[in-house]
Amino acid sequence: QFPFGRRLPCDIYWHGVSFRDNNIFSGQVNKFPGMMETVRKITLSRAMRTMQDLFPLEYNFYPRSWILPEELPLFVSEVRRLKDCDPSWKPTFIVKPDGGCQGDGIYLIKDPSDVRLTGSIQSRPAVVQEYICKPLLVDKLKFDIRLYVLLKSLDPLEIYIAKDGLSRFCTEPYQEPSLKNLHQVFMHLTNYSLNIHSGNFIHSDSVNTGSKRTFSSILCRLSSRGADVKKLWSDIISLVIKTIIALTPELKVYYQSDIPAGKPGPTCFQILGFDILLMKNLKPVLLEVNANPSMRIEHEQELSPGVFENVPSPVDEEVKVAVIRDTLRLVDPQKKKRKDPHFGTFFPASYHVMYNIEKKLWGPSQAHPSVIVFCRCQSVEQVPEASEELPDAGPAPDAPKNAEAALPSLCLKQVFPKYAKQFSYLRLVDRVAALFIRFLGVKGTTKLGPTGFRTFIRNCKLSNSNFSMAAVDILYIDITRRWNSMGIDHKESGNPGMCLQAFVEAFFYLAQKKYKSLPLHEQVASLLEFCECHLDALPRKRLVCDCD
Ligand code: ADP
């Protein structure tokens, strides 16, 4: 834990909640700036919608969603249109308050007119989503999957997925939604925090029984029933990669604002919790992404009325300890230094610290620390307690190999850049974000001013007799004003400039205008090539002078 008053720089900073520290100039931090904002229900739904507009088939793993209250009229009219097209369609919708968690404030409806507009929704924006009515059931119960994903680096993109996850079960047998059972949360919502209050909740004492099991135990069962588990895994991997591709543009804008390129700062990594539902036909559906997934490995048990004790949870331990241990192995700064003879002799230090942390994770009464710091050690002697823990603590030349060999094989599997080739064509918005960042000009901001937008248009040669600079200004004002009036919880809510999503909308508009007859993703790809080509031909100095 962060020793009070420490001033030495550290190798790894492990924060409990989010990236909020302006005093870190080196090392690695376990949170990305802006991640919390980027994975909120509304922001995630917007990012997914942008990708669905570009690549509808590739992104059909995210349920159709609308943002309330601003898209209520659109929600009503689209549902009416879809019902008119297919009168047999009897949908159910789930309303989820933005920024909510643990099932808080969630309810199901059968008709758009049932959205509760009084009280909570008006003061609290929400996402309304098509409800998946036919989930895969095990033991007649609905369940979802929590998978841990390590975003090891944003640029270049590096993603790892944990080989095992958790399956969290409902506690009432599932029935398809009807007016009679819509309110039955133990039947429809898989949240652990809700179901634990049901009399039917069973604390698992092994990994394949009870209300929380390992995902691998479910896969074993599916496999014994003849399901194509390999295909399921490959669909899940592709869902994770596509989702992260949808999130990276926004994350990059936050990143350059908090950690400007060329200035000293840390690098970041983050463990994300992906909540996935399996449909009856084994198609995975993304429910949400958690920036701060619980890493608790114990649960509360009531020993006698009113007397609670924390007891170890074998299922959580099985999955989560491996995720944290392997994250530390992957971001281990000593790995880089190992190649450097100067650092060679100090190698075992990080393993001593990891060993301590792991021991603590396994200990039954460990408090959840908010910040853990991995010291940048000048010598082994400076690692407190280290030599007490490992008998072979000396800096022997073969220590690295031994330390690595003593650990179990990695549970985190690299999926990107491993499968980059299959997915790179989806990274169009990333390139739009790169243009946006290039024209932001002033470091530390996430919004583009009117001069930056004009410079973008001028340098990319996008204005002409059909599209005057006056029209450019009107476009900027119209789109920016609309996005700023949406009351989005944004880092710079008071800044009247253009946020990334507004810029993306403007870019799509320009692409459609210029390349009328093509499908949207081709229009956008063509405009990107056009812009990038003009910018490549431009001396970089001029850009800097022209921006806000
Ligand atoms: P929270 O952050 O409050 O947990 P979630 O989006 O994870 O919100 O939703 C809570 C639960 O509701 C999920 O764990 C899942 O069981 C159920 N759920 C959410 N969205 C859907 C959906 N589109 N279809 C079916 N069930 C859903």
Coordinates of C-alpha atoms and ligand atoms in Angstrom, one line a residue, residues 41 63 94 96-97 100-104 106 108 129-133 142-144 168 170 188-191 275 277 285-288 290, ligand 1:
K41 CA -24.0 2.8 -20.4
P63 CA -28.7 -5.1 -28.4
I94 CA -35.0 -3.2 -20.4
K96 CA -31.1 0.9 -17.4
P97 CA -30.1 4.1 -15.7
G100 CA -26.0 2.6 -12.5
C101 CA -24.5 -0.7 -11.4
Q102 CA -25.6 -3.9 -9.6
G103 CA -29.0 -3.8 -11.2
D104 CA -29.8 -0.5 -9.6
I106 CA -33.4 -1.4 -13.8
L108 CA -38.5 -4.2 -17.9
Q129 CA -32.5 -1.7 -24.8
E130 CA -34.1 -4.7 -26.5
Y131 CA -34.3 -7.4 -23.9
I132 CA -32.9 -10.8 -24.9
C133 CA -35.9 -13.0 -24.3
K142 CA -30.7 -17.6 -16.6
F143 CA -27.0 -16.7 -16.1
D144 CA -24.4 -14.3 -17.5
R168 CA -23.5 -15.7 -12.3
C170 CA -30.4 -16.1 -11.3
H188 CA -34.5 -11.8 -15.1
L189 CA -31.4 -10.1 -13.6
T190 CA -28.3 -12.1 -13.1
N191 CA -26.6 -9.5 -10.8
D275 CA -20.6 -8.9 -19.0
L277 CA -25.1 -13.1 -22.1
V285 CA -24.4 -10.7 -26.5
L286 CA -22.6 -7.8 -24.8
L287 CA -24.4 -6.4 -21.8
E288 CA -21.8 -4.0 -20.5
N290 CA -17.1 -2.5 -16.2
Ligands
ADP1 P1 -25.8 -3.2 -14.1 O1 -24.6 -2.4 -14.4 O2 -26.8 -2.4 -13.2 O3 -25.5 -4.5 -13.6 P2 -26.4 -4.5 -16.6 O4 -26.4 -3.8 -17.9 O5 -25.3 -5.4 -16.3 O6 -26.6 -3.3 -15.5 O7 -27.8 -5.3 -16.4 C1 -28.1 -6.0 -15.3 C2 -28.6 -7.3 -15.6 O8 -29.8 -7.3 -16.4 C3 -27.6 -8.2 -16.4 O9 -26.7 -8.8 -15.6 C4 -28.5 -9.1 -17.1 O10 -28.9 -10.2 -16.3 C5 -29.8 -8.3 -17.4 N1 -29.8 -7.7 -18.7 C6 -29.2 -6.5 -19.0 N2 -29.4 -6.2 -20.3 C7 -30.1 -7.2 -20.8 C8 -30.6 -7.5 -22.1 N3 -30.5 -6.6 -23.1 N4 -31.3 -8.6 -22.3 C9 -31.5 -9.5 -21.3 N5 -31.0 -9.3 -20.1 C10 -30.3 -8.1 -19.8

